[in-house]
mmCIF file of C-alpha atoms in Angstrom:
data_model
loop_
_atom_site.group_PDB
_atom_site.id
_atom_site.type_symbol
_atom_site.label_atom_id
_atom_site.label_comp_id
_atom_site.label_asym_id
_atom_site.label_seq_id
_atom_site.Cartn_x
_atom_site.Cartn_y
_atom_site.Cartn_z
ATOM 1 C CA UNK G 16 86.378 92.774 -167.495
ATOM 2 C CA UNK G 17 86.183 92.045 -163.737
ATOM 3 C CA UNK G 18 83.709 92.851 -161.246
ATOM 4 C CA UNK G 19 84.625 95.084 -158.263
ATOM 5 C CA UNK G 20 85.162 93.668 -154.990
ATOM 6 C CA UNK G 21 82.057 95.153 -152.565
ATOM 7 C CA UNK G 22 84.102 94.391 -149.407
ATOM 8 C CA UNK G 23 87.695 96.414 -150.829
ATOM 9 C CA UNK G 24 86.625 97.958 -153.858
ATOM 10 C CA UNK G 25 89.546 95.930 -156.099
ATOM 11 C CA UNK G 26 89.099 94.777 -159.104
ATOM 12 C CA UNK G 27 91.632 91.936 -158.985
ATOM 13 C CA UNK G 28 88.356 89.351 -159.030
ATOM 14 C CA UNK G 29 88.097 86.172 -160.684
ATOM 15 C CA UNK G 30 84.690 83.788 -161.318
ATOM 16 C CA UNK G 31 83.908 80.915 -159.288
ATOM 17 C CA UNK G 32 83.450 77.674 -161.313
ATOM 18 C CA UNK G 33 81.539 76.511 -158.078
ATOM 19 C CA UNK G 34 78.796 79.510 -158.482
ATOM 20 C CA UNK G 35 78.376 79.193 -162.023
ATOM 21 C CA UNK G 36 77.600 75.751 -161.523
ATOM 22 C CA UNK G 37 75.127 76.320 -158.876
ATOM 23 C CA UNK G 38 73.333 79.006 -160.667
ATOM 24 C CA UNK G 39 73.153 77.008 -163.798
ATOM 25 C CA UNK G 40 71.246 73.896 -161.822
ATOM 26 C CA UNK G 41 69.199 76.177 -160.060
ATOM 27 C CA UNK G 42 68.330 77.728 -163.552
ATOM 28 C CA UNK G 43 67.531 74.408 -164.657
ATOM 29 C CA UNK G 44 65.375 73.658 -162.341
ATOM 30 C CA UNK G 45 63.649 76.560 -162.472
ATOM 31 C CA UNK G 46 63.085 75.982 -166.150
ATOM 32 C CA UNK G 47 61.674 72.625 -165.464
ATOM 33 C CA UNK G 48 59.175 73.174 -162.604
ATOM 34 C CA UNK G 49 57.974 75.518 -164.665
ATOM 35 C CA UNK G 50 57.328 73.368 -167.798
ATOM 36 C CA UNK G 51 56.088 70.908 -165.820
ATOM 37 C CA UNK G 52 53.732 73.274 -164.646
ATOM 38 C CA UNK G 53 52.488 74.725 -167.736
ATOM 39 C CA UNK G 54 51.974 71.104 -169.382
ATOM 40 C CA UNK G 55 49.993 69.973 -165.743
ATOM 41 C CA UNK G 56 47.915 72.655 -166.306
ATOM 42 C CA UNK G 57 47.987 73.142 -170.315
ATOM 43 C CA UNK G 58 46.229 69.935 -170.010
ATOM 44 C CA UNK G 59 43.108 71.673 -169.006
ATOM 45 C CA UNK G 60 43.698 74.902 -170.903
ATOM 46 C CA UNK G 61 46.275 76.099 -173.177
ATOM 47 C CA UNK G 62 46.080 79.591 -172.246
ATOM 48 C CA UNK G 63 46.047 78.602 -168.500
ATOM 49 C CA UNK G 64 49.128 76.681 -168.650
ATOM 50 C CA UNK G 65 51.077 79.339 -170.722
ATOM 51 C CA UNK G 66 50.048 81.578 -167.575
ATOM 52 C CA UNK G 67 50.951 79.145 -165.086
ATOM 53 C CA UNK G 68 54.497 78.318 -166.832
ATOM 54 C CA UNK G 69 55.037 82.398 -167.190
ATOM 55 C CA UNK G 70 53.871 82.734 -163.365
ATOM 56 C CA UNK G 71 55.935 80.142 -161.720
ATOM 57 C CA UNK G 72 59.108 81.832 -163.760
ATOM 58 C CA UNK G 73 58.363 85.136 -162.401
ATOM 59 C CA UNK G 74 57.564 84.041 -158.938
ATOM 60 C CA UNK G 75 60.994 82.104 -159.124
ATOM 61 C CA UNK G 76 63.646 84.878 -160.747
ATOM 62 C CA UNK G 77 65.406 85.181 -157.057
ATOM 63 C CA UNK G 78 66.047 81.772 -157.022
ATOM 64 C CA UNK G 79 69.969 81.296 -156.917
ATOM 65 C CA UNK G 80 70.509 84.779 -155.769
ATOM 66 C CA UNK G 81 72.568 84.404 -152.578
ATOM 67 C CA UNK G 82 75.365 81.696 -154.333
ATOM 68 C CA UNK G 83 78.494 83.822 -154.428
ATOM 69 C CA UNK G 84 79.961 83.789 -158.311
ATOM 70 C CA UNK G 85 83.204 85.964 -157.900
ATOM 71 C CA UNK G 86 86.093 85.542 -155.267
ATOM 72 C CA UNK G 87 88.259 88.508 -154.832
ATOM 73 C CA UNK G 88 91.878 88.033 -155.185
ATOM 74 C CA UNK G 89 93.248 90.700 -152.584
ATOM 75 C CA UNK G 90 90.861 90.586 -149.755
ATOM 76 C CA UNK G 91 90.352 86.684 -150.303
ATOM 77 C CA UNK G 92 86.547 86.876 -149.919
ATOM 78 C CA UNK G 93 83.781 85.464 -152.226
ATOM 79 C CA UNK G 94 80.732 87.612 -153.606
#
């Protein structure tokens, strides 16, 4: 199923390979500042560094949310 266009409204849209690839990496790296901060920490405290881990992903979920995954076929312009 494709996405609709925001800019035309079509729904001749196709994925990026380019935007998948950035949000994957970014999703990585998300992943792993946020072990590394819950072993840093779980070093001290278990607990603490379950917290921390669980923190840094929350405070990092918009991370990655201005790479454009779709490109629109009619109006030629990526969303």
């Amino acid at each position: 199923m494709s996405k609709q266009c925001p800019h035309c409204g079509s729904y001749n849209t196709e994925l990026k390979i380019s935007g998948n690839i950035g949000i994957g990496l970014i999703q990585g790296a998300r992943l792993a500042v946020a072990g590394a901060t819950s072993v840093a920490v779980g070093v001290f405290n278990r607990s603490a560094g379950h917290a921390a881990g669980h923190a840094v992903l929350h405070n990092t979920e918009n991370w990655g949310n201005d790479i454009k995954r779709y490109h629109c076929c009619s109006c030629k312009r990526d969303f």
